[in-house]
Amino acid sequence: QVQLVESGGGLVQAGGSLRLSCAASGGTFSNYAMGWFRQAPGKEREFVAVIRWSVGFTGYADSVKGRFTISRDNAKNAVFLQINGLKPEDTAVYYCVARNPTYTGGYSDPQSYNYWGQGTQVTVSS
């Protein structure tokens, strides 16, 4: 079983930057699509970014495109999210996600992922 643990969240002023990390354990996941979701208080989970294993395909939500960058290091079983130009509306718990190759569905659908981390809090002050 793959387990995901996020880190790197914190409190930052608007316009600042953070780098979130996700460490995976319990197996190799080089063939897993991995990504990030976020959930603000009172809101549903929102897709943020995804990175596939095959050719390094990446995808982003329109709200973060140009500010967020997802990357992965399969040798270290790690995924990262570089966040620049933080806005107050980015405040949320950020979750690392993964899905094995048998899972189907859109990358922006939270139900298409079978592994979730516990989340790391990102708070952006205005």
Coordinates of C-alpha atoms in Angstrom, one line a residue:
Q1 CA 0.0 0.0 0.0
V2 CA 1.3 3.4 -0.9
Q3 CA 1.2 6.0 1.8
L4 CA 1.6 9.7 1.1
V5 CA 2.9 12.3 3.6
E6 CA 2.8 16.0 2.7
S7 CA 5.0 18.7 4.2
G8 CA 6.1 22.3 3.5
G9 CA 2.9 24.1 4.3
G10 CA 2.8 27.2 6.4
L11 CA 1.8 30.8 6.8
V12 CA 2.9 33.2 4.1
Q13 CA 2.0 36.7 3.0
A14 CA 0.3 37.3 -0.3
G15 CA 2.8 37.2 -3.1
G16 CA 5.1 34.9 -1.3
S17 CA 6.2 31.4 -2.2
L18 CA 6.1 27.9 -0.8
R19 CA 7.4 24.5 -1.9
L20 CA 5.2 21.5 -0.9
S21 CA 6.7 18.1 -0.8
C22 CA 5.0 14.7 -0.8
A23 CA 6.9 11.6 0.3
A24 CA 5.6 8.2 -0.7
S25 CA 6.2 4.9 1.0
G26 CA 5.0 1.3 0.8
G27 CA 6.1 0.7 -2.7
T28 CA 7.3 2.1 -6.0
F29 CA 5.0 4.5 -7.8
S30 CA 6.9 5.4 -10.9
N31 CA 4.0 4.3 -13.0
Y32 CA 1.4 6.2 -10.9
A33 CA -0.1 9.5 -11.9
M34 CA 0.4 11.8 -9.0
G35 CA -0.9 15.2 -8.2
W36 CA -2.3 17.7 -5.7
F37 CA -5.7 18.7 -4.6
R38 CA -6.7 21.3 -2.1
Q39 CA -9.7 22.0 0.1
A40 CA -10.6 25.3 1.6
P41 CA -12.9 25.5 4.7
G42 CA -16.5 25.0 3.6
K43 CA -15.5 24.1 0.1
E44 CA -15.2 20.9 -1.9
R45 CA -11.9 19.4 -2.9
E46 CA -10.4 21.2 -5.9
F47 CA -8.0 19.8 -8.4
V48 CA -4.7 21.7 -8.5
A49 CA -2.1 19.8 -10.6
V50 CA -1.2 16.4 -11.9
I51 CA 1.9 14.8 -13.3
R52 CA 2.0 11.5 -15.2
W53 CA 4.7 8.9 -15.2
S54 CA 5.0 8.1 -18.8
V55 CA 6.2 11.3 -20.6
G56 CA 6.1 13.8 -17.9
F57 CA 2.8 15.2 -18.8
T58 CA 1.5 17.9 -16.5
G59 CA -1.8 19.6 -16.0
Y60 CA -3.0 22.5 -13.9
A61 CA -6.2 24.1 -12.8
D62 CA -6.7 27.4 -14.5
S63 CA -6.6 29.2 -11.2
V64 CA -3.0 28.1 -10.5
K65 CA -1.6 27.9 -14.0
G66 CA 1.5 30.0 -14.4
R67 CA 2.0 30.2 -10.6
F68 CA 2.3 26.6 -9.6
T69 CA 4.7 24.0 -10.9
I70 CA 4.5 20.3 -10.2
S71 CA 7.4 18.0 -10.4
R72 CA 8.4 14.5 -9.3
D73 CA 11.5 12.5 -8.4
N74 CA 10.7 8.8 -8.8
A75 CA 14.0 7.7 -7.5
K76 CA 13.1 9.4 -4.2
N77 CA 9.4 8.5 -4.3
A78 CA 8.6 12.2 -4.1
V79 CA 6.4 14.8 -5.7
F80 CA 6.7 18.5 -5.3
L81 CA 4.6 21.6 -5.8
Q82 CA 6.3 24.9 -6.2
I83 CA 3.9 27.7 -5.4
N84 CA 4.7 31.3 -6.4
G85 CA 2.6 34.4 -6.3
L86 CA 0.4 33.1 -3.5
K87 CA -3.0 34.6 -3.2
P88 CA -5.4 34.6 -0.2
E89 CA -7.7 32.3 -2.2
D90 CA -4.9 29.7 -2.2
T91 CA -5.5 29.2 1.5
A92 CA -6.4 25.5 1.9
V93 CA -5.3 22.1 3.0
Y94 CA -3.2 20.7 0.2
Y95 CA -3.4 16.9 -0.4
C96 CA -1.0 14.8 -2.3
V97 CA -2.7 12.2 -4.4
A98 CA -1.8 9.2 -6.5
R99 CA -3.5 6.6 -8.6
N100 CA -2.3 3.3 -10.0
P101 CA -2.5 2.5 -13.7
T102 CA -5.8 0.6 -13.4
Y103 CA -7.7 3.7 -12.3
T104 CA -9.6 5.6 -14.8
G105 CA -11.4 8.9 -14.9
G106 CA -10.4 12.5 -15.4
Y107 CA -7.3 13.8 -13.6
S108 CA -9.4 16.6 -12.0
D109 CA -11.8 14.1 -10.5
P110 CA -10.9 13.4 -6.8
Q111 CA -12.7 10.0 -7.1
S112 CA -10.2 8.9 -9.7
Y113 CA -7.4 8.7 -7.1
N114 CA -7.0 5.8 -4.8
Y115 CA -4.3 7.2 -2.5
W116 CA -4.4 10.4 -0.5
G117 CA -2.2 12.0 2.0
Q118 CA -3.3 13.7 5.2
G119 CA -2.7 17.2 3.9
T120 CA -0.6 20.1 4.8
Q121 CA -2.0 23.5 5.6
V122 CA -1.2 26.5 3.5
T123 CA -2.4 29.9 4.8
V124 CA -2.0 33.1 2.8
S125 CA -2.5 36.3 4.7
S126 CA -3.7 39.5 3.0

